[in-house]
Short mmCIF file of C-alpha atoms and ligand atoms in Angstrom, two decimals:
data_model
loop_
_atom_site.label_atom_id
_atom_site.label_comp_id
_atom_site.label_asym_id
_atom_site.label_seq_id
_atom_site.Cartn_x
_atom_site.Cartn_y
_atom_site.Cartn_z
CA MET A 130 101.21 86.85 120.27
CA ILE A 131 101.94 90.29 118.84
CA GLU A 132 100.61 93.04 121.01
CA LEU A 133 100.77 96.77 120.46
CA SER A 134 99.96 98.83 123.53
CA ASN A 135 99.05 102.45 123.32
CA ILE A 136 101.40 103.32 120.45
CA VAL A 137 101.83 107.03 119.90
CA LYS A 138 103.83 108.36 116.98
CA ARG A 139 104.43 111.98 116.04
CA TYR A 140 105.96 113.50 112.97
CA HIS A 141 107.00 116.99 114.06
CA GLN A 142 103.90 118.22 115.88
CA GLN A 143 101.44 115.96 114.10
CA GLU A 144 100.25 112.91 116.01
CA VAL A 145 99.83 110.23 113.35
CA LEU A 146 99.28 107.31 115.74
CA ARG A 147 97.20 108.30 118.71
CA GLY A 148 97.32 105.45 121.15
CA VAL A 149 96.87 102.32 119.06
CA ASN A 150 96.15 98.99 120.73
CA LEU A 151 96.20 95.88 118.61
CA SER A 152 96.79 92.22 119.27
CA VAL A 153 97.30 89.47 116.77
CA ALA A 154 97.15 85.88 117.93
CA ASP A 155 99.23 83.05 116.58
CA GLY A 156 97.90 81.93 113.20
CA GLU A 157 95.68 84.97 112.91
CA VAL A 158 95.25 86.97 109.73
CA CYS A 159 94.50 90.55 110.54
CA VAL A 160 93.61 93.12 107.89
CA LEU A 161 94.05 96.83 108.48
CA LEU A 162 91.75 99.05 106.48
CA GLY A 163 91.15 102.75 106.47
CA PRO A 164 91.44 105.92 104.48
CA SER A 165 94.74 107.08 103.06
CA GLY A 166 96.81 109.00 105.59
CA GLY A 167 95.19 107.19 108.52
CA GLY A 168 98.50 105.76 109.71
CA LYS A 169 98.42 102.18 108.37
CA SER A 170 101.94 102.19 106.90
CA THR A 171 103.35 103.99 109.90
CA LEU A 172 101.81 101.40 112.20
CA LEU A 173 103.29 98.47 110.27
CA ARG A 174 106.66 100.20 110.12
CA THR A 175 106.80 100.71 113.88
CA ILE A 176 106.37 96.97 114.39
CA ASN A 177 109.61 96.04 112.70
CA GLY A 178 111.49 99.17 113.60
CA LEU A 179 111.47 101.02 110.31
CA GLU A 180 109.92 103.84 112.33
CA THR A 181 110.45 104.79 115.93
CA PHE A 182 107.49 105.66 118.14
CA ASP A 183 107.10 108.15 120.97
CA SER A 184 105.35 106.10 123.60
CA GLY A 185 103.74 102.73 124.16
CA SER A 186 105.23 99.31 123.60
CA ILE A 187 105.21 96.43 121.19
CA ARG A 188 105.46 92.84 122.31
CA VAL A 189 106.36 90.01 119.95
CA GLY A 190 106.33 86.74 121.85
CA ASP A 191 108.67 87.24 124.78
CA ILE A 192 110.37 90.34 123.33
CA THR A 193 109.22 93.79 124.32
CA LEU A 194 110.12 96.85 122.28
CA GLY A 195 109.79 100.15 124.07
CA ALA A 196 109.90 103.69 122.77
CA SER A 197 113.12 104.86 124.45
CA PRO A 198 116.24 104.64 122.33
CA GLY A 199 119.21 102.72 123.66
CA PRO A 200 120.96 99.36 123.62
CA GLU A 201 117.96 97.54 125.10
CA ARG A 202 115.72 98.76 122.31
CA ASN A 203 118.31 97.89 119.67
CA ALA A 204 118.65 94.36 120.99
CA ALA A 205 114.87 93.87 121.03
CA LEU A 206 114.63 95.28 117.54
CA SER A 207 117.16 92.98 116.00
CA GLN A 208 115.31 89.99 117.45
CA ILE A 209 111.94 91.28 116.26
CA ARG A 210 113.29 91.83 112.75
CA ARG A 211 114.31 88.21 112.58
CA ARG A 212 110.86 87.09 113.64
CA VAL A 213 108.71 89.51 111.69
CA GLY A 214 109.04 89.85 107.92
CA MET A 215 107.69 92.62 105.75
CA VAL A 216 106.44 92.73 102.17
CA PHE A 217 106.22 96.14 100.54
CA GLN A 218 104.28 97.58 97.65
CA GLN A 219 107.52 98.11 95.73
CA PHE A 220 109.00 94.58 96.14
CA ASN A 221 112.55 95.91 96.88
CA LEU A 222 114.38 92.99 95.23
CA PHE A 223 118.07 93.36 94.39
CA PRO A 224 117.97 94.14 90.66
CA HIS A 225 121.39 92.71 89.78
CA ARG A 226 120.87 89.36 91.41
CA SER A 227 118.93 86.36 90.25
CA VAL A 228 115.66 85.35 91.86
CA LEU A 229 117.43 82.53 93.71
CA GLU A 230 120.20 84.85 94.97
CA ASN A 231 117.57 87.26 96.24
CA VAL A 232 115.87 84.55 98.25
CA ILE A 233 119.02 83.05 99.80
CA GLU A 234 120.69 86.38 100.70
CA ALA A 235 119.26 86.87 104.18
CA PRO A 236 119.19 83.20 105.24
CA VAL A 237 122.91 82.94 104.42
CA HIS A 238 124.02 86.31 105.78
CA VAL A 239 121.63 86.83 108.67
CA LEU A 240 120.69 83.32 109.78
CA GLY A 241 124.05 81.79 108.89
CA GLN A 242 122.56 78.96 106.83
CA SER A 243 124.92 77.12 104.50
CA ARG A 244 124.50 78.04 100.85
CA ASP A 245 123.30 74.54 100.00
CA GLU A 246 120.72 74.53 102.74
CA ALA A 247 119.53 78.01 101.77
CA ILE A 248 119.25 77.02 98.11
CA GLU A 249 117.25 73.91 98.89
CA ASN A 250 114.90 75.90 101.06
CA ALA A 251 114.63 78.71 98.48
CA ARG A 252 113.68 76.27 95.73
CA ARG A 253 110.95 74.82 97.88
CA LEU A 254 109.59 78.31 98.62
CA LEU A 255 109.82 79.45 95.00
CA ASN A 256 107.79 76.41 94.03
CA ARG A 257 105.30 77.26 96.72
CA VAL A 258 104.72 80.73 95.24
CA GLY A 259 104.64 79.37 91.69
CA MET A 260 108.03 80.77 90.71
CA GLY A 261 110.06 77.58 90.66
CA ASP A 262 110.91 77.91 86.97
CA LYS A 263 112.31 81.44 87.33
CA GLU A 264 115.16 80.98 89.76
CA SER A 265 117.78 82.24 87.30
CA ALA A 266 115.79 85.26 86.11
CA ARG A 267 116.64 88.84 87.04
CA PRO A 268 113.81 90.70 88.79
CA GLY A 269 113.62 93.25 85.96
CA SER A 270 112.56 90.56 83.48
CA LEU A 271 109.56 89.55 85.61
CA SER A 272 106.08 91.02 85.87
CA GLY A 273 105.21 92.96 89.00
CA GLY A 274 103.14 90.07 90.30
CA GLN A 275 106.01 87.65 89.75
CA GLN A 276 108.41 89.99 91.54
CA GLN A 277 106.02 90.26 94.43
CA ARG A 278 105.76 86.47 94.67
CA VAL A 279 109.57 86.30 94.79
CA ALA A 280 109.54 88.96 97.51
CA ILE A 281 107.09 86.80 99.48
CA ALA A 282 109.37 83.75 99.05
CA ARG A 283 112.30 85.87 100.24
CA THR A 284 110.36 86.84 103.34
CA LEU A 285 109.29 83.24 103.98
CA ALA A 286 112.92 82.12 103.74
CA MET A 287 113.52 83.80 107.11
CA ASN A 288 110.84 81.56 108.59
CA PRO A 289 109.03 84.52 110.17
CA GLU A 290 106.52 84.21 112.97
CA ALA A 291 104.51 86.95 111.33
CA ILE A 292 104.55 88.78 108.01
CA LEU A 293 103.51 92.40 107.56
CA PHE A 294 102.14 93.25 104.12
CA ASP A 295 101.84 96.90 103.15
CA GLU A 296 99.55 97.18 100.13
CA PRO A 297 101.32 94.32 98.36
CA THR A 298 99.16 94.48 95.24
CA SER A 299 98.49 98.17 94.79
CA ALA A 300 101.19 98.49 92.10
CA LEU A 301 99.83 95.50 90.17
CA ASP A 302 97.28 94.96 87.44
CA PRO A 303 94.18 92.86 88.21
CA ARG A 304 95.51 89.58 86.83
CA THR A 305 98.80 89.63 88.70
CA THR A 306 96.99 90.94 91.75
CA SER A 307 94.96 87.76 91.84
CA GLU A 308 98.14 85.63 91.57
CA VAL A 309 99.63 87.39 94.58
CA MET A 310 96.36 87.25 96.51
CA GLY A 311 96.23 83.53 95.76
CA VAL A 312 99.65 83.07 97.35
CA MET A 313 98.62 85.12 100.36
CA THR A 314 95.41 83.13 100.72
CA ASP A 315 97.43 79.89 100.72
CA LEU A 316 99.74 81.29 103.37
CA ALA A 317 96.79 82.27 105.50
CA ALA A 318 95.30 78.79 105.13
CA SER A 319 98.58 77.27 106.28
CA GLY A 320 98.31 79.21 109.55
CA GLN A 321 100.82 81.95 108.79
CA ARG A 322 100.24 84.90 111.05
CA MET A 323 99.98 88.07 109.02
CA ILE A 324 99.02 91.71 109.28
CA VAL A 325 97.84 92.96 105.91
CA VAL A 326 97.15 96.48 104.74
CA THR A 327 95.21 96.22 101.51
CA HIS A 328 92.55 97.77 99.35
CA ALA A 329 91.43 94.31 98.27
CA MET A 330 88.11 94.07 100.07
CA SER A 331 87.50 90.56 98.78
CA PHE A 332 90.65 89.41 100.59
CA ALA A 333 89.60 91.18 103.76
CA ARG A 334 86.15 89.61 103.57
CA SER A 335 87.16 86.08 102.77
CA VAL A 336 90.55 85.60 104.43
CA ALA A 337 90.82 87.90 107.45
CA HIS A 338 90.01 86.67 110.92
CA GLN A 339 89.95 90.20 112.28
CA VAL A 340 89.52 93.51 110.48
CA HIS A 341 90.63 96.78 112.05
CA ILE A 342 89.67 100.18 110.72
CA LEU A 343 92.45 102.69 111.32
CA HIS A 344 91.35 106.28 110.96
CA ALA A 345 93.27 109.41 111.92
CA GLY A 346 95.74 107.41 113.97
CA GLN A 347 93.20 105.44 115.98
CA ILE A 348 91.44 102.10 115.64
CA ALA A 349 87.87 103.15 114.95
CA GLU A 350 86.47 99.63 114.94
CA SER A 351 87.64 96.04 115.11
CA GLY A 352 85.76 92.86 114.41
CA PRO A 353 85.41 89.79 112.26
CA PRO A 354 84.87 90.66 108.58
CA ASP A 355 81.22 89.51 108.58
CA GLN A 356 80.39 92.04 111.23
CA ILE A 357 82.54 94.87 109.86
CA PHE A 358 81.15 94.59 106.35
CA SER A 359 77.53 93.79 107.08
CA ASP A 360 76.98 95.53 110.37
CA PRO A 361 79.51 98.37 110.73
CA ARG A 362 79.09 100.02 114.10
CA THR A 363 80.88 103.30 113.69
CA GLU A 364 80.33 106.22 111.37
CA VAL A 365 84.01 106.04 110.38
CA THR A 366 83.62 102.46 109.16
CA ARG A 367 80.37 103.23 107.33
CA ALA A 368 81.97 106.21 105.59
CA PHE A 369 85.06 104.21 104.65
CA LEU A 370 83.04 101.32 103.21
CA ALA A 371 80.82 103.70 101.27
CA ASP A 372 83.93 105.33 99.89
CA VAL A 373 85.54 102.13 98.67
CA GLY A 374 82.22 101.12 97.19
CA ASP A 375 81.68 98.05 99.28
P1 ADP B 554 98.43 105.34 105.39
O1 ADP B 554 99.43 104.26 105.17
O2 ADP B 554 97.24 104.91 106.19
O3 ADP B 554 98.03 106.02 104.12
P2 ADP B 554 100.66 106.75 106.60
O4 ADP B 554 101.09 105.93 107.75
O5 ADP B 554 101.47 106.67 105.36
O6 ADP B 554 99.12 106.47 106.30
O7 ADP B 554 100.64 108.28 107.03
C1 ADP B 554 100.00 108.74 108.21
C2 ADP B 554 100.28 110.23 108.38
O8 ADP B 554 101.66 110.41 108.66
C3 ADP B 554 99.99 111.07 107.14
O9 ADP B 554 99.45 112.29 107.57
C4 ADP B 554 101.34 111.26 106.52
O10 ADP B 554 101.38 112.47 105.81
C5 ADP B 554 102.24 111.31 107.74
N1 ADP B 554 103.59 110.81 107.44
C6 ADP B 554 103.91 109.57 107.02
N2 ADP B 554 105.24 109.44 106.88
C7 ADP B 554 105.79 110.63 107.23
C8 ADP B 554 107.13 111.15 107.32
N3 ADP B 554 108.19 110.35 107.02
N4 ADP B 554 107.30 112.42 107.72
C9 ADP B 554 106.24 113.20 108.05
N5 ADP B 554 104.96 112.78 108.00
C10 ADP B 554 104.72 111.53 107.60
MG1 MG B 555 100.23 103.42 103.44
#
């Protein structure tokens, strides 16, 4: 279980998360939607410690991350980072290393896997994302969609309990978007727990178990996609859906 309780986050005086509660069960795919500036990225980033928060707590399994800085928080954070992976819009692959080297880096250096074991695992994962024939390529020679699939394999190589995706296809053209969405749909079908911020409404509709609308730092509405899309219950959700043309 991942559980966010009453998360408040301020930048200077501005409250960008205003008491967010969210829980994501094992094997659940949760999609976060909402207008730009609503706090979606900030929320994801608090979960794996890329941002601090001012109050509230985050629980990942038996680990609890509080807001107060200190050794306890640092210890919780390093455990959460091992359990929760993140995939960004901008891929963030090491440009001077091959695809294979990118995927084995963290398993070798963070998990302490042997190089041989990490390579075997990486090859399996690259095949899974349809990139098995590109292990020697440099990221710069690949399309954006291919780079994103490598980034997903790199995240999977840490065997995460959950993966956070922050607009993973918004830098991609429609064809490569569908390749990446295909990989994400397969992951979802295999029971991978994920929290996905996306503009891809078709993914939200067909793959999500729960959809949450985050607006102005608060969850305006949560529900299964059927309900959210066909029977939105808040004005915020109706306005958002009208805006994205759904
Ligand atoms: P979303 O991902 O939903 O578009 P963000 O989480 O990026 O929203 O941003 C939420 C709010 O926080 C916005 O008002 C944004 O301007 C503000 N914000 C985000 N990052 C920072 C930062 N590093 N410093 C100050 N304000 C920020
Ligand atoms: Mg964002």
